[in-house]
Amino acid sequence: MTTVPPPTTDQTAAEPKNALDRFFEITRRGSTLGTEVRGGIVTFVTMAYIVILNPIILATPDVAGHTLPGTAVAAATALTAGVMTILFGLVARLPFAFAAGLGINAFLAFTVVKSVTWPEAMALVMINGLIIVLLAATGLRKLIFDAVPVQLKLAITVGIGLFIAFIGFVNAGFVTSTKQPSPPVDLGVGGSVASIPTLLFVLTLLIGGVLIALRVKGAILIALVGGTVLAAILNLIWPFGLNFGFSGSIVSIPDLSLIGRVGFGFDLAKVGGVTLVMFVFTLLFSNFFDAMGTMTGLAKEADLANEKGDFPRIKSALVVEGVGAIVGGGTSSSSATVFVESGAGIGEGARTGLATTVTGVLFLLAMFFTPLTALVPSAVAAAALVLVGAMMLSQIKNIDLTDFRVLLPVFLTVTVMPMTYSIANGIGAGFVSWIVVNALTGRAKTIHPLLWAVGIGFVLFFARGPIEALLGA
């Protein structure tokens, strides 16, 4: 009888330990159950602010003078984030969490509702989501994704890293607006880091940086917890208005009254069809390319993308992302899309949908414990964003910048994102410049036809203001 030799240590390590491990491919991706849970918690901590911030942004009165109730928006935001994050974790099995996209909710609040009501604005979001799902299901969205040169995909990763870092700097008050033409921004207040929250940001950033440099497991989570404890101590010694959210009851029944409040009965006499088309067009491009860029960057950071930038279950991921817009519009919480802050969990070692599922469950719990979402001060959470941004910057080493036909589009992609506070703007600048520079230097045949189409679309996207005014006239 032939004796089968026992498996080697490497073979044993590669084999799934149980059904959960097999489903999420935890061991196969070099992760552990504890790492995934920790990564999911860290992602939630860095994203939890959206439950508070989204109602503030969507509080803008619409064309009819109506506003969305803050408590209902908060509950809908947490519910949508929880449902979509869990769905994505189970279907795509990637460590990307979902919540209301900041660029899209700002566009709705500061542009769209000047012409339509909130129910109508959310209907437009749902229409945008249906188009995205159709493009993803038919494979067209993947074809467009494949048409993007790998250098631009890597540039998107770097640009998102800088964008995340810039968000962290601004949220912490480390970088502030001068409200002057020049310089437009400054360090802290008058060039000085003078406030306690900003000091907390700096200390948390340095603590996390040291821990990461020492390769300490759970470095970002330790830094967040340490920064929160330090904030509580400093607030006792030198009160600076820190509110941990424990005033009154910490548990409440979520207000879900906004679910289903959408209106497809647009009054074309008050808002023209051209305006509605431009609104959907802008939502589509923002949603489509923000998500594509974010997913590319996060997949690369998690070492889940191949040399072309593809990652596991990409078609399913793109379909679910479109569903996020439909669900977000249906709950009046704005389009739910993949969040760049997922990089915090990835930085903690998250590699699978299990971490995403953990984040989603915490969002569902946040519906009932809304005050707890404010437990981590924004300045402390902002430090995690900067740490993640710094780690994502390392991808630039994989781009050969000796050819200016590559250098200029990469440079524009990386810089336009943080400077305009928009991932879509950075991607568009990179795409358009890549097409122009390569086409006019003898490389027109190397440009994919779909990239040409997308480039033309971005030109229209950037010129949408004058075009809408011209057509309206």
GROMACS .gro file of C-alpha atoms in nm:
model
  473
    1MET     CA    1   0.000   0.000   0.000
    2THR     CA    2   0.132   0.341  -0.096
    3THR     CA    3   0.178   0.583   0.189
    4VAL     CA    4   0.076   0.939   0.115
    5PRO     CA    5   0.326   1.181   0.263
    6PRO     CA    6   0.186   1.439   0.504
    7PRO     CA    7   0.132   1.785   0.361
    8THR     CA    8   0.409   2.035   0.401
    9THR     CA    9   0.370   2.343   0.618
   10ASP     CA   10   0.315   2.562   0.311
   11GLN     CA   11   0.047   2.329   0.174
   12THR     CA   12  -0.133   2.318   0.508
   13ALA     CA   13  -0.124   2.696   0.537
   14ALA     CA   14  -0.275   2.732   0.190
   15GLU     CA   15  -0.570   2.505   0.262
   16PRO     CA   16  -0.895   2.666   0.387
   17LYS     CA   17  -0.957   2.594   0.754
   18ASN     CA   18  -1.339   2.596   0.739
   19ALA     CA   19  -1.639   2.697   0.527
   20LEU     CA   20  -1.603   3.065   0.620
   21ASP     CA   21  -1.236   3.056   0.519
   22ARG     CA   22  -1.324   2.881   0.194
   23PHE     CA   23  -1.604   3.123   0.102
   24PHE     CA   24  -1.404   3.443   0.162
   25GLU     CA   25  -1.066   3.289   0.060
   26ILE     CA   26  -0.909   3.426   0.378
   27THR     CA   27  -0.609   3.193   0.395
   28ARG     CA   28  -0.563   3.196   0.019
   29ARG     CA   29  -0.519   3.574   0.027
   30GLY     CA   30  -0.270   3.553   0.311
   31SER     CA   31  -0.501   3.688   0.580
   32THR     CA   32  -0.651   3.564   0.907
   33LEU     CA   33  -0.990   3.586   1.076
   34GLY     CA   34  -0.856   3.829   1.335
   35THR     CA   35  -0.697   4.050   1.070
   36GLU     CA   36  -1.021   4.067   0.872
   37VAL     CA   37  -1.228   4.159   1.178
   38ARG     CA   38  -0.975   4.422   1.282
   39GLY     CA   39  -0.962   4.563   0.929
   40GLY     CA   40  -1.342   4.581   0.914
   41ILE     CA   41  -1.355   4.771   1.242
   42VAL     CA   42  -1.087   5.017   1.131
   43THR     CA   43  -1.269   5.083   0.804
   44PHE     CA   44  -1.590   5.153   0.994
   45VAL     CA   45  -1.416   5.390   1.234
   46THR     CA   46  -1.269   5.593   0.949
   47MET     CA   47  -1.602   5.597   0.759
   48ALA     CA   48  -1.845   5.650   1.047
   49TYR     CA   49  -1.830   6.027   1.004
   50ILE     CA   50  -2.047   5.997   0.691
   51VAL     CA   51  -2.349   5.919   0.912
   52ILE     CA   52  -2.304   6.264   1.066
   53LEU     CA   53  -2.173   6.455   0.764
   54ASN     CA   54  -2.422   6.337   0.501
   55PRO     CA   55  -2.727   6.487   0.678
   56ILE     CA   56  -2.542   6.818   0.708
   57ILE     CA   57  -2.471   6.828   0.334
   58LEU     CA   58  -2.821   6.717   0.234
   59ALA     CA   59  -2.981   6.978   0.462
   60THR     CA   60  -2.987   7.228   0.173
   61PRO     CA   61  -3.342   7.344   0.085
   62ASP     CA   62  -3.461   7.232  -0.259
   63VAL     CA   63  -3.630   7.442  -0.528
   64ALA     CA   64  -3.960   7.415  -0.335
   65GLY     CA   65  -3.798   7.521  -0.007
   66HIS     CA   66  -3.821   7.173   0.149
   67THR     CA   67  -3.538   7.009   0.342
   68LEU     CA   68  -3.463   6.651   0.438
   69PRO     CA   69  -3.494   6.578   0.814
   70GLY     CA   70  -3.146   6.521   0.956
   71THR     CA   71  -3.231   6.227   1.181
   72ALA     CA   72  -3.400   6.044   0.896
   73VAL     CA   73  -3.106   6.107   0.661
   74ALA     CA   74  -2.864   5.979   0.926
   75ALA     CA   75  -3.063   5.659   0.971
   76ALA     CA   76  -3.101   5.611   0.595
   77THR     CA   77  -2.729   5.674   0.545
   78ALA     CA   78  -2.634   5.409   0.801
   79LEU     CA   79  -2.891   5.161   0.667
   80THR     CA   80  -2.783   5.202   0.305
   81ALA     CA   81  -2.414   5.183   0.394
   82GLY     CA   82  -2.473   4.869   0.598
   83VAL     CA   83  -2.686   4.687   0.341
   84MET     CA   84  -2.466   4.775   0.042
   85THR     CA   85  -2.141   4.701   0.225
   86ILE     CA   86  -2.263   4.358   0.335
   87LEU     CA   87  -2.400   4.286  -0.014
   88PHE     CA   88  -2.068   4.381  -0.170
   89GLY     CA   89  -1.876   4.172   0.083
   90LEU     CA   90  -2.085   3.864   0.009
   91VAL     CA   91  -2.102   3.905  -0.369
   92ALA     CA   92  -1.768   4.058  -0.468
   93ARG     CA   93  -1.584   3.936  -0.155
   94LEU     CA   94  -1.346   4.232  -0.165
   95PRO     CA   95  -1.245   4.461   0.126
   96PHE     CA   96  -1.426   4.767  -0.012
   97ALA     CA   97  -1.696   4.933   0.200
   98PHE     CA   98  -1.984   5.146   0.072
   99ALA     CA   99  -2.144   5.471   0.188
  100ALA     CA  100  -2.291   5.791   0.045
  101GLY     CA  101  -2.040   5.940  -0.200
  102LEU     CA  102  -1.928   6.285  -0.092
  103GLY     CA  103  -1.887   6.426  -0.442
  104ILE     CA  104  -2.230   6.309  -0.552
  105ASN     CA  105  -2.417   6.429  -0.243
  106ALA     CA  106  -2.253   6.769  -0.275
  107PHE     CA  107  -2.355   6.790  -0.643
  108LEU     CA  108  -2.712   6.706  -0.547
  109ALA     CA  109  -2.723   6.957  -0.262
  110PHE     CA  110  -2.552   7.250  -0.427
  111THR     CA  111  -2.659   7.210  -0.791
  112VAL     CA  112  -2.941   6.965  -0.864
  113VAL     CA  113  -3.195   7.074  -0.599
  114LYS     CA  114  -3.176   7.431  -0.723
  115SER     CA  115  -3.384   7.306  -1.016
  116VAL     CA  116  -3.576   7.004  -0.883
  117THR     CA  117  -3.716   6.879  -0.552
  118TRP     CA  118  -3.535   6.631  -0.329
  119PRO     CA  119  -3.761   6.339  -0.430
  120GLU     CA  120  -3.691   6.422  -0.796
  121ALA     CA  121  -3.317   6.452  -0.730
  122MET     CA  122  -3.315   6.107  -0.573
  123ALA     CA  123  -3.506   5.973  -0.874
  124LEU     CA  124  -3.225   6.102  -1.095
  125VAL     CA  125  -2.977   5.915  -0.874
  126MET     CA  126  -3.175   5.596  -0.925
  127ILE     CA  127  -3.181   5.647  -1.304
  128ASN     CA  128  -2.806   5.695  -1.294
  129GLY     CA  129  -2.773   5.368  -1.100
  130LEU     CA  130  -2.988   5.176  -1.348
  131ILE     CA  131  -2.766   5.291  -1.636
  132ILE     CA  132  -2.453   5.186  -1.446
  133VAL     CA  133  -2.597   4.842  -1.373
  134LEU     CA  134  -2.686   4.800  -1.741
  135LEU     CA  135  -2.334   4.898  -1.851
  136ALA     CA  136  -2.178   4.663  -1.596
  137ALA     CA  137  -2.408   4.368  -1.668
  138THR     CA  138  -2.348   4.389  -2.043
  139GLY     CA  139  -1.973   4.404  -1.994
  140LEU     CA  140  -1.938   4.752  -2.144
  141ARG     CA  141  -1.820   4.899  -1.817
  142LYS     CA  142  -1.548   4.632  -1.799
  143LEU     CA  143  -1.447   4.703  -2.161
  144ILE     CA  144  -1.409   5.070  -2.077
  145PHE     CA  145  -1.211   4.969  -1.769
  146ASP     CA  146  -0.979   4.750  -1.984
  147ALA     CA  147  -0.924   5.032  -2.233
  148VAL     CA  148  -0.745   5.239  -1.969
  149PRO     CA  149  -0.362   5.216  -1.991
  150VAL     CA  150  -0.199   5.055  -1.689
  151GLN     CA  151   0.005   5.372  -1.623
  152LEU     CA  152  -0.316   5.567  -1.574
  153LYS     CA  153  -0.457   5.298  -1.346
  154LEU     CA  154  -0.147   5.322  -1.127
  155ALA     CA  155  -0.168   5.702  -1.139
  156ILE     CA  156  -0.525   5.676  -1.019
  157THR     CA  157  -0.399   5.479  -0.717
  158VAL     CA  158  -0.143   5.746  -0.633
  159GLY     CA  159  -0.391   6.025  -0.693
  160ILE     CA  160  -0.646   5.867  -0.463
  161GLY     CA  161  -0.375   5.835  -0.200
  162LEU     CA  162  -0.302   6.207  -0.218
  163PHE     CA  163  -0.676   6.279  -0.222
  164ILE     CA  164  -0.730   6.073   0.092
  165ALA     CA  165  -0.438   6.248   0.261
  166PHE     CA  166  -0.569   6.590   0.161
  167ILE     CA  167  -0.912   6.506   0.303
  168GLY     CA  168  -0.737   6.411   0.626
  169PHE     CA  169  -0.535   6.732   0.637
  170VAL     CA  170  -0.844   6.946   0.579
  171ASN     CA  171  -1.068   6.755   0.822
  172ALA     CA  172  -0.804   6.792   1.093
  173GLY     CA  173  -0.759   7.165   1.037
  174PHE     CA  174  -0.395   7.105   0.949
  175VAL     CA  175  -0.462   7.265   0.610
  176THR     CA  176  -0.712   7.552   0.607
  177SER     CA  177  -0.855   7.794   0.354
  178THR     CA  178  -0.723   8.149   0.369
  179LYS     CA  179  -1.026   8.277   0.178
  180GLN     CA  180  -0.778   8.477  -0.029
  181PRO     CA  181  -0.673   8.444  -0.395
  182SER     CA  182  -0.314   8.377  -0.296
  183PRO     CA  183  -0.218   8.167  -0.114
  184PRO     CA  184  -0.553   7.981  -0.119
  185VAL     CA  185  -0.454   7.747   0.166
  186ASP     CA  186  -0.235   7.772   0.473
  187LEU     CA  187  -0.100   7.563   0.759
  188GLY     CA  188  -0.338   7.556   1.055
  189VAL     CA  189  -0.439   7.904   1.169
  190GLY     CA  190  -0.219   8.179   1.033
  191GLY     CA  191   0.057   7.932   0.950
  192SER     CA  192   0.061   7.780   1.297
  193VAL     CA  193  -0.071   7.453   1.441
  194ALA     CA  194  -0.241   7.630   1.727
  195SER     CA  195  -0.550   7.424   1.813
  196ILE     CA  196  -0.575   7.115   2.033
  197PRO     CA  197  -0.767   6.910   1.768
  198THR     CA  198  -0.491   6.976   1.515
  199LEU     CA  199  -0.230   6.884   1.775
  200LEU     CA  200  -0.421   6.558   1.835
  201PHE     CA  201  -0.409   6.492   1.461
  202VAL     CA  202  -0.032   6.542   1.454
  203LEU     CA  203   0.028   6.320   1.757
  204THR     CA  204  -0.199   6.043   1.624
  205LEU     CA  205  -0.030   6.065   1.284
  206LEU     CA  206   0.317   6.032   1.438
  207ILE     CA  207   0.208   5.746   1.665
  208GLY     CA  208   0.063   5.559   1.369
  209GLY     CA  209   0.367   5.635   1.155
  210VAL     CA  210   0.606   5.494   1.412
  211LEU     CA  211   0.394   5.182   1.464
  212ILE     CA  212   0.370   5.120   1.089
  213ALA     CA  213   0.744   5.170   1.048
  214LEU     CA  214   0.798   4.912   1.323
  215ARG     CA  215   0.554   4.678   1.142
  216VAL     CA  216   0.329   4.653   1.447
  217LYS     CA  217   0.011   4.457   1.379
  218GLY     CA  218  -0.298   4.672   1.418
  219ALA     CA  219  -0.093   4.991   1.392
  220ILE     CA  220  -0.372   5.210   1.258
  221LEU     CA  221  -0.632   5.075   1.500
  222ILE     CA  222  -0.391   5.124   1.793
  223ALA     CA  223  -0.325   5.480   1.676
  224LEU     CA  224  -0.699   5.553   1.653
  225VAL     CA  225  -0.772   5.414   2.000
  226GLY     CA  226  -0.467   5.587   2.145
  227GLY     CA  227  -0.561   5.917   1.984
  228THR     CA  228  -0.917   5.891   2.117
  229VAL     CA  229  -0.797   5.821   2.472
  230LEU     CA  230  -0.548   6.107   2.446
  231ALA     CA  231  -0.828   6.336   2.326
  232ALA     CA  232  -1.040   6.248   2.629
  233ILE     CA  233  -0.750   6.320   2.866
  234LEU     CA  234  -0.668   6.653   2.702
  235ASN     CA  235  -1.034   6.751   2.709
  236LEU     CA  236  -1.039   6.699   3.086
  237ILE     CA  237  -0.725   6.910   3.137
  238TRP     CA  238  -0.787   7.178   2.872
  239PRO     CA  239  -1.154   7.158   2.764
  240PHE     CA  240  -1.180   7.221   2.391
  241GLY     CA  241  -1.543   7.129   2.330
  242LEU     CA  242  -1.490   6.761   2.254
  243ASN     CA  243  -1.826   6.582   2.235
  244PHE     CA  244  -1.816   6.203   2.244
  245GLY     CA  245  -2.188   6.187   2.165
  246PHE     CA  246  -2.312   6.058   2.502
  247SER     CA  247  -2.548   6.346   2.581
  248GLY     CA  248  -2.900   6.216   2.629
  249SER     CA  249  -2.990   5.866   2.514
  250ILE     CA  250  -2.726   5.676   2.321
  251VAL     CA  251  -2.983   5.435   2.175
  252SER     CA  252  -3.267   5.538   1.946
  253ILE     CA  253  -3.514   5.376   1.707
  254PRO     CA  254  -3.400   5.468   1.354
  255ASP     CA  255  -3.625   5.700   1.154
  256LEU     CA  256  -3.669   5.530   0.814
  257SER     CA  257  -3.944   5.759   0.688
  258LEU     CA  258  -3.741   5.868   0.382
  259ILE     CA  259  -3.733   5.521   0.227
  260GLY     CA  260  -3.923   5.522  -0.101
  261ARG     CA  261  -3.964   5.901  -0.115
  262VAL     CA  262  -3.867   5.947  -0.478
  263GLY     CA  263  -4.049   6.137  -0.748
  264PHE     CA  264  -4.028   6.050  -1.117
  265GLY     CA  265  -4.301   6.297  -1.217
  266PHE     CA  266  -4.070   6.574  -1.337
  267ASP     CA  267  -4.237   6.903  -1.425
  268LEU     CA  268  -4.075   6.976  -1.763
  269ALA     CA  269  -4.239   7.319  -1.765
  270LYS     CA  270  -4.023   7.418  -1.467
  271VAL     CA  271  -3.709   7.221  -1.548
  272GLY     CA  272  -3.615   7.149  -1.908
  273GLY     CA  273  -3.541   6.805  -2.044
  274VAL     CA  274  -3.190   6.917  -2.139
  275THR     CA  275  -3.119   7.011  -1.779
  276LEU     CA  276  -3.238   6.672  -1.656
  277VAL     CA  277  -3.021   6.493  -1.914
  278MET     CA  278  -2.717   6.696  -1.808
  279PHE     CA  279  -2.787   6.615  -1.443
  280VAL     CA  280  -2.797   6.241  -1.519
  281PHE     CA  281  -2.489   6.271  -1.741
  282THR     CA  282  -2.292   6.441  -1.464
  283LEU     CA  283  -2.410   6.191  -1.202
  284LEU     CA  284  -2.320   5.903  -1.435
  285PHE     CA  285  -1.967   6.023  -1.502
  286SER     CA  286  -1.901   6.111  -1.140
  287ASN     CA  287  -2.040   5.779  -1.012
  288PHE     CA  288  -1.886   5.568  -1.290
  289PHE     CA  289  -1.531   5.695  -1.278
  290ASP     CA  290  -1.506   5.777  -0.908
  291ALA     CA  291  -1.594   5.414  -0.833
  292MET     CA  292  -1.368   5.275  -1.103
  293GLY     CA  293  -1.075   5.481  -0.983
  294THR     CA  294  -1.136   5.402  -0.619
  295MET     CA  295  -1.171   5.028  -0.680
  296THR     CA  296  -0.853   5.026  -0.888
  297GLY     CA  297  -0.658   5.205  -0.620
  298LEU     CA  298  -0.787   4.993  -0.335
  299ALA     CA  299  -0.733   4.665  -0.524
  300LYS     CA  300  -0.377   4.763  -0.602
  301GLU     CA  301  -0.314   4.862  -0.241
  302ALA     CA  302  -0.452   4.526  -0.124
  303ASP     CA  303  -0.230   4.339  -0.374
  304LEU     CA  304  -0.543   4.194  -0.536
  305ALA     CA  305  -0.493   4.350  -0.881
  306ASN     CA  306  -0.286   4.201  -1.160
  307GLU     CA  307  -0.049   4.388  -1.390
  308LYS     CA  308  -0.346   4.514  -1.595
  309GLY     CA  309  -0.525   4.648  -1.288
  310ASP     CA  310  -0.794   4.376  -1.292
  311PHE     CA  311  -0.907   4.228  -0.962
  312PRO     CA  312  -1.121   3.927  -0.859
  313ARG     CA  313  -1.494   3.933  -0.943
  314ILE     CA  314  -1.461   4.271  -1.111
  315LYS     CA  315  -1.788   4.238  -1.306
  316SER     CA  316  -1.986   4.157  -0.992
  317ALA     CA  317  -1.817   4.446  -0.812
  318LEU     CA  318  -1.915   4.693  -1.084
  319VAL     CA  319  -2.276   4.567  -1.092
  320VAL     CA  320  -2.314   4.595  -0.714
  321GLU     CA  321  -2.167   4.944  -0.724
  322GLY     CA  322  -2.444   5.044  -0.964
  323VAL     CA  323  -2.701   4.890  -0.732
  324GLY     CA  324  -2.560   5.118  -0.461
  325ALA     CA  325  -2.683   5.420  -0.656
  326ILE     CA  326  -3.030   5.269  -0.692
  327VAL     CA  327  -3.054   5.187  -0.321
  328GLY     CA  328  -2.905   5.521  -0.216
  329GLY     CA  329  -3.156   5.710  -0.427
  330GLY     CA  330  -3.442   5.495  -0.299
  331THR     CA  331  -3.353   5.575   0.062
  332SER     CA  332  -3.288   5.948  -0.004
  333SER     CA  333  -2.933   5.915   0.129
  334SER     CA  334  -2.764   5.979  -0.209
  335SER     CA  335  -2.571   5.727  -0.417
  336ALA     CA  336  -2.386   5.467  -0.211
  337THR     CA  337  -2.048   5.398  -0.366
  338VAL     CA  338  -1.717   5.241  -0.271
  339PHE     CA  339  -1.534   5.457  -0.018
  340VAL     CA  340  -1.168   5.550  -0.039
  341GLU     CA  341  -1.153   5.518   0.341
  342SER     CA  342  -1.166   5.142   0.288
  343GLY     CA  343  -0.793   5.184   0.245
  344ALA     CA  344  -0.766   5.219   0.622
  345GLY     CA  345  -0.889   4.861   0.668
  346ILE     CA  346  -0.668   4.741   0.384
  347GLY     CA  347  -0.376   4.910   0.554
  348GLU     CA  348  -0.463   4.701   0.861
  349GLY     CA  349  -0.435   4.386   0.650
  350ALA     CA  350  -0.795   4.332   0.531
  351ARG     CA  351  -0.801   4.136   0.205
  352THR     CA  352  -1.146   3.979   0.182
  353GLY     CA  353  -1.518   4.045   0.193
  354LEU     CA  354  -1.529   3.930   0.553
  355ALA     CA  355  -1.381   4.262   0.662
  356THR     CA  356  -1.640   4.437   0.447
  357THR     CA  357  -1.918   4.235   0.608
  358VAL     CA  358  -1.794   4.336   0.954
  359THR     CA  359  -1.800   4.702   0.848
  360GLY     CA  360  -2.153   4.662   0.713
  361VAL     CA  361  -2.282   4.506   1.034
  362LEU     CA  362  -2.135   4.796   1.232
  363PHE     CA  363  -2.314   5.043   1.004
  364LEU     CA  364  -2.644   4.864   1.068
  365LEU     CA  365  -2.579   4.887   1.441
  366ALA     CA  366  -2.496   5.256   1.397
  367MET     CA  367  -2.861   5.313   1.306
  368PHE     CA  368  -2.948   5.243   1.669
  369PHE     CA  369  -2.637   5.394   1.827
  370THR     CA  370  -2.594   5.706   1.619
  371PRO     CA  371  -2.419   5.905   1.898
  372LEU     CA  372  -2.146   5.639   1.915
  373THR     CA  373  -2.041   5.723   1.559
  374ALA     CA  374  -1.892   6.042   1.702
  375LEU     CA  375  -1.679   5.853   1.953
  376VAL     CA  376  -1.356   5.898   1.756
  377PRO     CA  377  -1.280   6.270   1.712
  378SER     CA  378  -1.260   6.374   1.348
  379ALA     CA  379  -0.904   6.499   1.393
  380VAL     CA  380  -0.796   6.155   1.516
  381ALA     CA  381  -0.975   5.972   1.233
  382ALA     CA  382  -0.817   6.215   0.987
  383ALA     CA  383  -0.472   6.092   1.086
  384ALA     CA  384  -0.563   5.742   0.964
  385LEU     CA  385  -0.655   5.884   0.625
  386VAL     CA  386  -0.317   6.052   0.590
  387LEU     CA  387  -0.135   5.733   0.690
  388VAL     CA  388  -0.325   5.536   0.426
  389GLY     CA  389  -0.261   5.804   0.165
  390ALA     CA  390   0.110   5.785   0.234
  391MET     CA  391   0.108   5.407   0.185
  392MET     CA  392  -0.082   5.435  -0.144
  393LEU     CA  393   0.173   5.684  -0.274
  394SER     CA  394   0.428   5.401  -0.292
  395GLN     CA  395   0.262   5.270  -0.612
  396ILE     CA  396   0.428   5.550  -0.808
  397LYS     CA  397   0.748   5.345  -0.809
  398ASN     CA  398   0.585   5.109  -1.061
  399ILE     CA  399   0.533   5.383  -1.324
  400ASP     CA  400   0.808   5.455  -1.577
  401LEU     CA  401   0.805   5.834  -1.600
  402THR     CA  402   1.093   5.875  -1.845
  403ASP     CA  403   0.848   5.929  -2.137
  404PHE     CA  404   0.672   6.266  -2.115
  405ARG     CA  405   0.372   6.114  -2.295
  406VAL     CA  406   0.327   5.914  -1.978
  407LEU     CA  407   0.455   6.171  -1.730
  408LEU     CA  408   0.210   6.452  -1.815
  409PRO     CA  409  -0.113   6.246  -1.793
  410VAL     CA  410   0.012   6.078  -1.474
  411PHE     CA  411   0.103   6.415  -1.324
  412LEU     CA  412  -0.237   6.564  -1.407
  413THR     CA  413  -0.423   6.260  -1.274
  414VAL     CA  414  -0.235   6.270  -0.945
  415THR     CA  415  -0.254   6.645  -0.886
  416VAL     CA  416  -0.601   6.735  -1.014
  417MET     CA  417  -0.774   6.490  -0.778
  418PRO     CA  418  -0.676   6.658  -0.449
  419MET     CA  419  -0.671   7.008  -0.596
  420THR     CA  420  -1.032   6.987  -0.719
  421TYR     CA  421  -1.152   6.748  -0.445
  422SER     CA  422  -1.276   6.508  -0.711
  423ILE     CA  423  -1.153   6.168  -0.825
  424ALA     CA  424  -1.355   6.202  -1.146
  425ASN     CA  425  -1.184   6.530  -1.236
  426GLY     CA  426  -0.840   6.374  -1.191
  427ILE     CA  427  -0.928   6.073  -1.404
  428GLY     CA  428  -1.076   6.295  -1.673
  429ALA     CA  429  -0.769   6.519  -1.686
  430GLY     CA  430  -0.548   6.214  -1.718
  431PHE     CA  431  -0.760   6.051  -1.989
  432VAL     CA  432  -0.794   6.361  -2.205
  433SER     CA  433  -0.425   6.453  -2.181
  434TRP     CA  434  -0.319   6.093  -2.257
  435ILE     CA  435  -0.528   6.092  -2.575
  436VAL     CA  436  -0.412   6.435  -2.695
  437VAL     CA  437  -0.041   6.389  -2.623
  438ASN     CA  438  -0.019   6.038  -2.767
  439ALA     CA  439  -0.238   6.113  -3.071
  440LEU     CA  440  -0.031   6.418  -3.168
  441THR     CA  441   0.303   6.242  -3.123
  442GLY     CA  442   0.245   5.952  -3.359
  443ARG     CA  443   0.081   5.702  -3.125
  444ALA     CA  444  -0.284   5.742  -3.218
  445LYS     CA  445  -0.311   5.372  -3.310
  446THR     CA  446  -0.217   5.269  -2.955
  447ILE     CA  447  -0.524   5.444  -2.811
  448HIS     CA  448  -0.819   5.211  -2.759
  449PRO     CA  449  -1.139   5.321  -2.940
  450LEU     CA  450  -1.329   5.311  -2.611
  451LEU     CA  451  -1.071   5.541  -2.456
  452TRP     CA  452  -1.143   5.787  -2.736
  453ALA     CA  453  -1.514   5.765  -2.658
  454VAL     CA  454  -1.457   5.814  -2.287
  455GLY     CA  455  -1.220   6.102  -2.357
  456ILE     CA  456  -1.486   6.278  -2.564
  457GLY     CA  457  -1.732   6.213  -2.284
  458PHE     CA  458  -1.498   6.376  -2.035
  459VAL     CA  459  -1.457   6.680  -2.261
  460LEU     CA  460  -1.835   6.716  -2.252
  461PHE     CA  461  -1.826   6.657  -1.875
  462PHE     CA  462  -1.577   6.938  -1.822
  463ALA     CA  463  -1.769   7.170  -2.056
  464ARG     CA  464  -2.114   7.081  -1.922
  465GLY     CA  465  -2.173   7.430  -1.779
  466PRO     CA  466  -2.135   7.623  -2.109
  467ILE     CA  467  -2.307   7.343  -2.304
  468GLU     CA  468  -2.609   7.346  -2.073
  469ALA     CA  469  -2.626   7.726  -2.090
  470LEU     CA  470  -2.602   7.720  -2.470
  471LEU     CA  471  -2.864   7.452  -2.516
  472GLY     CA  472  -3.087   7.616  -2.259
  473ALA     CA  473  -3.064   7.944  -2.444
   0.00000   0.00000   0.00000
